[in-house]
Amino acid sequence: MVKSYLKFEPLKSFGLVATGSSNLVWSSKEKAGSGTGQAIVAANEDVLVWDIKKGELLSRWRDENNKSQVTAIAQSKTDRDVFAVGYDDGSIRLWDSTINTIIVSFNGHKSAVTILAFDRLGVRLASGGKDTDVIVWDLVAEVGQYKLRGHKDQVTGLRFIEPEPQLQGDDEDQAMVVDGDRSDGFLLTTGKDSLIKLWDLSTQHCIETHVAQNNGECWALGVSSDFRDCITAGNDGEMKVWSLDVTSLASSNQTVDLSQAVKFLQDRGTLHRQTKERAVEVVFHPRRDYIAVHGVEKSVEIWRIRTESEIKKGLARKRKRRREKLAKGSKGEPEPVAEEDEEDIGKADITDVVVQHVIVRTTGKVRSVDWATGSKDLQLLVGCTNNLLELYGVVGRDKLKSKTEVPDYNRSLAVELPGHRTDVRALSISSDDKMLASAANGSLKIWNIRTSTCIRTFECGYALCCAFLPGDKVVVVGTKEGELQLYDVASATLLESVNAHEGSAIWSLQVHPDGKSVVSGGADKTAKFWDFKIVQEQVLGTTRTTPKLKLVQSRILKVTDDILSLKFSPDSKLLAVALLDSTVKVFFTDSLKLYLNLYGHKLPVLSMDISYDSKLIVTSSADKNIRIWGLDFGDCHKALFGHQDSILQVAFVPHNSEGNGHHFFSAGKDRIIKYWDGDKFEQIQRIDGHHGEIWAIAVSHSGRFLVSASHDKSIRVWEETDEQIFLEEEREKEIEELYESTLTTSLENDPDAEDAKREVGAATKQTVETLMAGERIEEALALGAADLNAVREWEEVKRTNPHAAPPQRNPIFVMLGNVSAEQYVMGVLQKIKAAALHDALLVLPFASVPMLFTFLDIFARRSMNMPLTCRILFFMLKTHHKQIVASRTMRAMLDGIRINLRESLRRQKDEMGYNIAALKVVGMQMAESSIKGFVDEKWDEAREKEEAAAVKKRAFVHVS
């Protein structure tokens, strides 16, 4: 009988505030939160929505089919509930934040999406990736429109430039609107190749290219809300300021032959940050004249655009100094200097226009910032690389009491409790499997496993190992500084700290199975045994005493090298010690006499565990191997090549309730957890999910779940399910996944040679999903064609023999309610996602195209889903144009489709016109009966004021 195993599935993930793989977005929503606003941040493959004021997690956006990290987030400018999220595998998903579901998915980039931007109307989305491509997506039709090629390295900045329609004429009534809506607008992009490009989306080509940075790479692009000014930033603290001639850009749509002399982007000068680090982001405030710039250091620079009067005063001071210098230079009478009162301030040096306001010093290295709007004060949301969110209040210039006062800032709010600042290095589960202790550099946290909430947070040293003591009320921690620290969970206090190993790191500690002592092993080549004693300690200033838990050293074991791991056998007879010399020594616990020497690993053993029955010991090493040994004779039962990198942790299931006493888990630097059978020496399951090396794992005492902690700052719980695993099926599944990944990669690596050289290309990407969809279409066409032929033959026979029996139809058609062939084919086409349809149609061989056109003719004749019919028809004509034109039968078929299609479209046009006319009649009737809609009359006035204020915003060039 084939042995089956139970599968472990991801249950939950916690311990994350925000990851440094993506930017963050501020969303001001009074109704959903506390009024302060929400932070939308990446958390590995999920997106988290935090209430900044309360520090609460409001929602988590998770796609069960996705395991790739989030790399970019953008919010729609029209519908504030819609967010675009880009992922590491090149896919993009649009989320509705109100219901936490995916609206539409796109897949076009070959590698990670680096930046996303919505257009003004929210109907298009532009995405830039590490694959150097920029793709424009149509959100209404849910398809990729085209792919723009031009950058030679990853795209780092992206922004739609959509000038408002320009008014011509003096009189308001006679003013004519210059066409601004007929144009598709423009796109401004920057890349790591240090280029800044301006694309005309109407003609789909690049109309202007400049070198954005003089010193190499360009890493950031910031554009003002009126599109007139932008800043690019790169290495060595250099920021280049550009002015964009929006008026000329808007009117260029009317020009047929655009002169090469016209330059829409003008270099205005260079600013220098205080640090020489490369910039990561440049963010303009949407309503005020402030700019936030940051690199990878622990600070954010706030720059300010000066007002017109300030610039004039500055220029006047410079002129005055110039006169004084001239006066001092000439010993006689000073020569008269022409007055320059009316000097064009647009020609002022950029350092006179943009000045540094304040530098905000943050707790951790900054990954992303966003301006927190919705408040009268100037607020900045900062996401740090150390798993932290902070909200800073910045004192604006208008709030300063005097001109000499230095602007200040303060950290008003932060989200820091739900996670560690550094990597979790050790995990321990309480005896009742309800609590989890996680230890990291500087902090120890106690979690409720069921609710994923943090119960306690303690400050500690650089923790390397930890364990719950019997009773689950005290946690012991071993640190890199050689200290053993005891923490009381209930009172949240440090009970005692013992300098156990004189400053040498404590790499491992283990509580004795009887619960009365603990052993610690460190870099000082000793294993020390500590007994738990209750000592009556006198309360200061009184005669009373209180009982206090103390650690008292009882024995010491000296070995020849540093101790990396140690383990008691469950029957408490043996103590196994792993040394830096790649050996494992097994001692008798009572006498500390050497029992066994285990040789075999080529590099040091990093972790080990002993099975529940004390018969097997499993060791994992930096040599990527797992070895299973017998504790009776010390012989190696099996050496397994376990992982692709160092194996950091192994752990047995701690009981044998279902015959799983010799099953164990291993985790390594290759980000994978593996589940093994120690008797059959076979891998049961491969568990993927983490995005960084896995430092620690802990198996629950019931064996029902596993907890793991990784460099990606997440703590994940994996639960045993009732789903069975068969080893042969698992092997086949792994081989299929490998085949599918190599298949799609080979398809992507073989583009059309002509298409690869073009500046614009089709936004296509073959995936397993599109390949399967193409196969489904081909299968449906074959079934439909066979059914059409059978029906046609029956109809011919029926003319001569009216009582002829109907043909035997395919069981699939009968099962679906005796549908016709065209209904079945249409059903298959409708089930394919709009974004994947074009790629699926590309899978079809040309031999299937005539049959597809036969069904398109039937669809047109019967007016079946005309938008889909037209879309498929036009795409296939565009793709196979040469072959279709060369085929005589296809040309005849196209004539029939054209006639039927025109007739169907005319009927639909008449129907729509009839409906529109009816709606107008209803509208007139409502107006006559004085039925008014509930409209806020002040809304238009408020909006006009906001727009007027936005127009008055200061700009770099057009300040006069």
Short mmCIF file of N, CA, C and O in Angstrom, two decimals, residues 35-96:
data_model
loop_
_atom_site.label_atom_id
_atom_site.label_comp_id
_atom_site.label_asym_id
_atom_site.label_seq_id
_atom_site.Cartn_x
_atom_site.Cartn_y
_atom_site.Cartn_z
N GLY A 35 -9.96 59.34 10.74
CA GLY A 35 -9.91 60.72 10.28
C GLY A 35 -8.52 61.15 9.90
O GLY A 35 -8.34 62.10 9.16
N THR A 36 -7.48 60.49 10.41
CA THR A 36 -6.11 60.86 10.08
C THR A 36 -5.76 60.41 8.68
O THR A 36 -5.15 61.13 7.92
N GLY A 37 -6.14 59.21 8.32
CA GLY A 37 -5.85 58.70 7.00
C GLY A 37 -5.31 57.29 7.06
O GLY A 37 -5.12 56.72 8.13
N GLN A 38 -5.07 56.74 5.89
CA GLN A 38 -4.61 55.36 5.79
C GLN A 38 -3.31 55.30 5.01
O GLN A 38 -3.09 56.11 4.10
N ALA A 39 -2.48 54.33 5.35
CA ALA A 39 -1.26 54.07 4.61
C ALA A 39 -1.42 52.74 3.89
O ALA A 39 -1.72 51.73 4.52
N ILE A 40 -1.25 52.75 2.58
CA ILE A 40 -1.32 51.52 1.78
C ILE A 40 0.12 51.11 1.49
O ILE A 40 0.85 51.83 0.79
N VAL A 41 0.54 49.98 2.04
CA VAL A 41 1.94 49.57 1.95
C VAL A 41 2.05 48.12 1.48
O VAL A 41 1.09 47.34 1.58
N ALA A 42 3.23 47.77 1.01
CA ALA A 42 3.50 46.39 0.59
C ALA A 42 3.97 45.58 1.79
O ALA A 42 4.68 46.09 2.66
N ALA A 43 3.55 44.31 1.83
CA ALA A 43 4.01 43.37 2.85
C ALA A 43 4.29 42.04 2.16
O ALA A 43 3.46 41.14 2.15
N ASN A 44 5.48 41.98 1.53
CA ASN A 44 5.85 40.83 0.68
C ASN A 44 4.83 40.67 -0.45
O ASN A 44 4.67 41.57 -1.25
N GLU A 45 4.07 39.56 -0.48
CA GLU A 45 3.11 39.36 -1.59
C GLU A 45 1.75 39.99 -1.30
O GLU A 45 0.88 40.00 -2.17
N ASP A 46 1.55 40.53 -0.11
CA ASP A 46 0.28 41.16 0.26
C ASP A 46 0.39 42.68 0.24
O ASP A 46 1.48 43.25 0.21
N VAL A 47 -0.78 43.33 0.28
CA VAL A 47 -0.84 44.79 0.48
C VAL A 47 -1.62 45.04 1.75
O VAL A 47 -2.72 44.49 1.93
N LEU A 48 -1.05 45.84 2.66
CA LEU A 48 -1.69 46.12 3.94
C LEU A 48 -2.21 47.56 3.96
O LEU A 48 -1.59 48.46 3.39
N VAL A 49 -3.35 47.75 4.61
CA VAL A 49 -3.92 49.08 4.80
C VAL A 49 -3.91 49.37 6.30
O VAL A 49 -4.59 48.69 7.08
N TRP A 50 -3.11 50.37 6.71
CA TRP A 50 -2.96 50.70 8.13
C TRP A 50 -3.71 51.99 8.46
O TRP A 50 -3.65 52.95 7.69
N ASP A 51 -4.37 52.00 9.60
CA ASP A 51 -4.88 53.24 10.18
C ASP A 51 -3.72 53.82 10.99
O ASP A 51 -3.32 53.27 12.01
N ILE A 52 -3.17 54.93 10.52
CA ILE A 52 -1.95 55.47 11.12
C ILE A 52 -2.18 55.93 12.56
O ILE A 52 -1.35 55.73 13.44
N LYS A 53 -3.34 56.54 12.81
CA LYS A 53 -3.59 57.09 14.14
C LYS A 53 -3.73 56.00 15.19
O LYS A 53 -3.15 56.07 16.27
N LYS A 54 -4.50 54.95 14.88
CA LYS A 54 -4.73 53.88 15.85
C LYS A 54 -3.66 52.80 15.80
O LYS A 54 -3.56 51.98 16.70
N GLY A 55 -2.91 52.77 14.69
CA GLY A 55 -1.92 51.69 14.54
C GLY A 55 -2.57 50.35 14.27
O GLY A 55 -2.01 49.30 14.58
N GLU A 56 -3.78 50.38 13.70
CA GLU A 56 -4.53 49.14 13.45
C GLU A 56 -4.45 48.74 11.98
O GLU A 56 -4.40 49.59 11.09
N LEU A 57 -4.46 47.43 11.76
CA LEU A 57 -4.52 46.90 10.40
C LEU A 57 -5.98 46.85 9.97
O LEU A 57 -6.78 46.11 10.53
N LEU A 58 -6.32 47.66 8.96
CA LEU A 58 -7.71 47.75 8.51
C LEU A 58 -8.07 46.63 7.54
O LEU A 58 -9.14 46.05 7.63
N SER A 59 -7.17 46.32 6.61
CA SER A 59 -7.45 45.25 5.66
C SER A 59 -6.16 44.73 5.06
O SER A 59 -5.11 45.39 5.10
N ARG A 60 -6.26 43.54 4.49
CA ARG A 60 -5.13 42.89 3.82
C ARG A 60 -5.60 42.41 2.45
O ARG A 60 -6.57 41.66 2.37
N TRP A 61 -4.91 42.85 1.40
CA TRP A 61 -5.26 42.43 0.05
C TRP A 61 -4.35 41.27 -0.33
O TRP A 61 -3.14 41.44 -0.46
N ARG A 62 -4.94 40.11 -0.52
CA ARG A 62 -4.14 38.92 -0.81
C ARG A 62 -4.78 38.14 -1.95
O ARG A 62 -5.98 37.89 -1.97
N ASP A 63 -3.93 37.75 -2.91
CA ASP A 63 -4.35 36.86 -3.98
C ASP A 63 -3.73 35.49 -3.70
O ASP A 63 -2.51 35.35 -3.64
N GLU A 64 -4.59 34.50 -3.51
CA GLU A 64 -4.11 33.16 -3.13
C GLU A 64 -3.20 32.55 -4.20
O GLU A 64 -2.34 31.73 -3.89
N ASN A 65 -3.37 32.95 -5.45
CA ASN A 65 -2.57 32.37 -6.53
C ASN A 65 -1.24 33.07 -6.72
O ASN A 65 -0.43 32.65 -7.55
N ASN A 66 -1.00 34.13 -5.97
CA ASN A 66 0.22 34.92 -6.17
C ASN A 66 1.23 34.66 -5.06
O ASN A 66 0.89 34.66 -3.88
N LYS A 67 2.49 34.45 -5.45
CA LYS A 67 3.57 34.29 -4.48
C LYS A 67 4.70 35.30 -4.71
O LYS A 67 5.74 35.21 -4.09
N SER A 68 4.48 36.25 -5.61
CA SER A 68 5.51 37.24 -5.93
C SER A 68 5.36 38.48 -5.05
O SER A 68 4.25 38.84 -4.65
N GLN A 69 6.48 39.13 -4.80
CA GLN A 69 6.48 40.33 -3.96
C GLN A 69 5.87 41.52 -4.67
O GLN A 69 5.97 41.65 -5.89
N VAL A 70 5.24 42.40 -3.88
CA VAL A 70 4.72 43.67 -4.40
C VAL A 70 5.90 44.61 -4.62
O VAL A 70 6.74 44.78 -3.73
N THR A 71 5.96 45.24 -5.80
CA THR A 71 7.08 46.13 -6.11
C THR A 71 6.65 47.56 -6.45
O THR A 71 7.50 48.45 -6.51
N ALA A 72 5.36 47.80 -6.66
CA ALA A 72 4.89 49.16 -6.99
C ALA A 72 3.40 49.29 -6.66
O ALA A 72 2.64 48.33 -6.86
N ILE A 73 3.01 50.47 -6.16
CA ILE A 73 1.60 50.74 -5.84
C ILE A 73 1.25 52.13 -6.38
O ILE A 73 2.06 53.06 -6.28
N ALA A 74 0.05 52.27 -6.95
CA ALA A 74 -0.42 53.58 -7.42
C ALA A 74 -1.92 53.67 -7.17
O ALA A 74 -2.64 52.67 -7.26
N GLN A 75 -2.39 54.89 -6.87
CA GLN A 75 -3.81 55.13 -6.62
C GLN A 75 -4.42 55.90 -7.78
O GLN A 75 -3.81 56.83 -8.32
N SER A 76 -5.64 55.50 -8.18
CA SER A 76 -6.33 56.19 -9.26
C SER A 76 -6.69 57.61 -8.83
O SER A 76 -7.05 57.84 -7.67
N LYS A 77 -6.60 58.55 -9.78
CA LYS A 77 -6.88 59.94 -9.44
C LYS A 77 -8.36 60.26 -9.46
O LYS A 77 -8.79 61.27 -8.90
N THR A 78 -9.16 59.44 -10.13
CA THR A 78 -10.60 59.70 -10.21
C THR A 78 -11.37 58.86 -9.18
O THR A 78 -12.12 59.39 -8.39
N ASP A 79 -11.16 57.56 -9.19
CA ASP A 79 -11.80 56.67 -8.21
C ASP A 79 -10.78 56.32 -7.14
O ASP A 79 -9.89 55.50 -7.35
N ARG A 80 -10.89 56.96 -5.99
CA ARG A 80 -9.89 56.81 -4.92
C ARG A 80 -9.88 55.42 -4.30
O ARG A 80 -9.01 55.10 -3.49
N ASP A 81 -10.87 54.60 -4.63
CA ASP A 81 -10.91 53.24 -4.09
C ASP A 81 -10.17 52.24 -4.97
O ASP A 81 -10.05 51.07 -4.59
N VAL A 82 -9.69 52.67 -6.12
CA VAL A 82 -9.02 51.76 -7.05
C VAL A 82 -7.51 51.95 -6.95
O VAL A 82 -7.01 53.08 -7.03
N PHE A 83 -6.79 50.85 -6.77
CA PHE A 83 -5.34 50.87 -6.66
C PHE A 83 -4.74 49.88 -7.65
O PHE A 83 -5.26 48.76 -7.81
N ALA A 84 -3.66 50.28 -8.29
CA ALA A 84 -2.90 49.37 -9.15
C ALA A 84 -1.69 48.88 -8.38
O ALA A 84 -0.99 49.69 -7.75
N VAL A 85 -1.46 47.58 -8.40
CA VAL A 85 -0.34 46.98 -7.66
C VAL A 85 0.49 46.15 -8.63
O VAL A 85 -0.03 45.28 -9.32
N GLY A 86 1.79 46.45 -8.70
CA GLY A 86 2.71 45.71 -9.55
C GLY A 86 3.51 44.70 -8.74
O GLY A 86 3.80 44.94 -7.56
N TYR A 87 3.86 43.60 -9.37
CA TYR A 87 4.51 42.50 -8.66
C TYR A 87 5.85 42.14 -9.30
O TYR A 87 6.17 42.55 -10.41
N ASP A 88 6.59 41.32 -8.56
CA ASP A 88 7.94 40.93 -8.93
C ASP A 88 7.99 40.09 -10.20
O ASP A 88 9.00 40.06 -10.90
N ASP A 89 6.91 39.39 -10.53
CA ASP A 89 6.89 38.52 -11.70
C ASP A 89 6.41 39.25 -12.96
O ASP A 89 6.19 38.61 -13.99
N GLY A 90 6.22 40.57 -12.87
CA GLY A 90 5.79 41.35 -14.03
C GLY A 90 4.30 41.50 -14.17
O GLY A 90 3.83 42.11 -15.13
N SER A 91 3.52 40.95 -13.24
CA SER A 91 2.06 41.06 -13.32
C SER A 91 1.57 42.31 -12.61
O SER A 91 2.25 42.86 -11.73
N ILE A 92 0.37 42.75 -12.99
CA ILE A 92 -0.27 43.93 -12.38
C ILE A 92 -1.70 43.56 -12.05
O ILE A 92 -2.39 42.94 -12.86
N ARG A 93 -2.14 43.93 -10.85
CA ARG A 93 -3.52 43.67 -10.45
C ARG A 93 -4.16 44.97 -9.99
O ARG A 93 -3.53 45.74 -9.26
N LEU A 94 -5.39 45.18 -10.41
CA LEU A 94 -6.16 46.34 -9.96
C LEU A 94 -7.08 45.90 -8.83
O LEU A 94 -7.87 44.97 -8.99
N TRP A 95 -6.95 46.57 -7.69
CA TRP A 95 -7.72 46.20 -6.49
C TRP A 95 -8.77 47.25 -6.19
O TRP A 95 -8.51 48.46 -6.35
N ASP A 96 -9.93 46.80 -5.74
CA ASP A 96 -10.96 47.69 -5.20
C ASP A 96 -10.82 47.63 -3.68
O ASP A 96 -11.06 46.59 -3.06
#
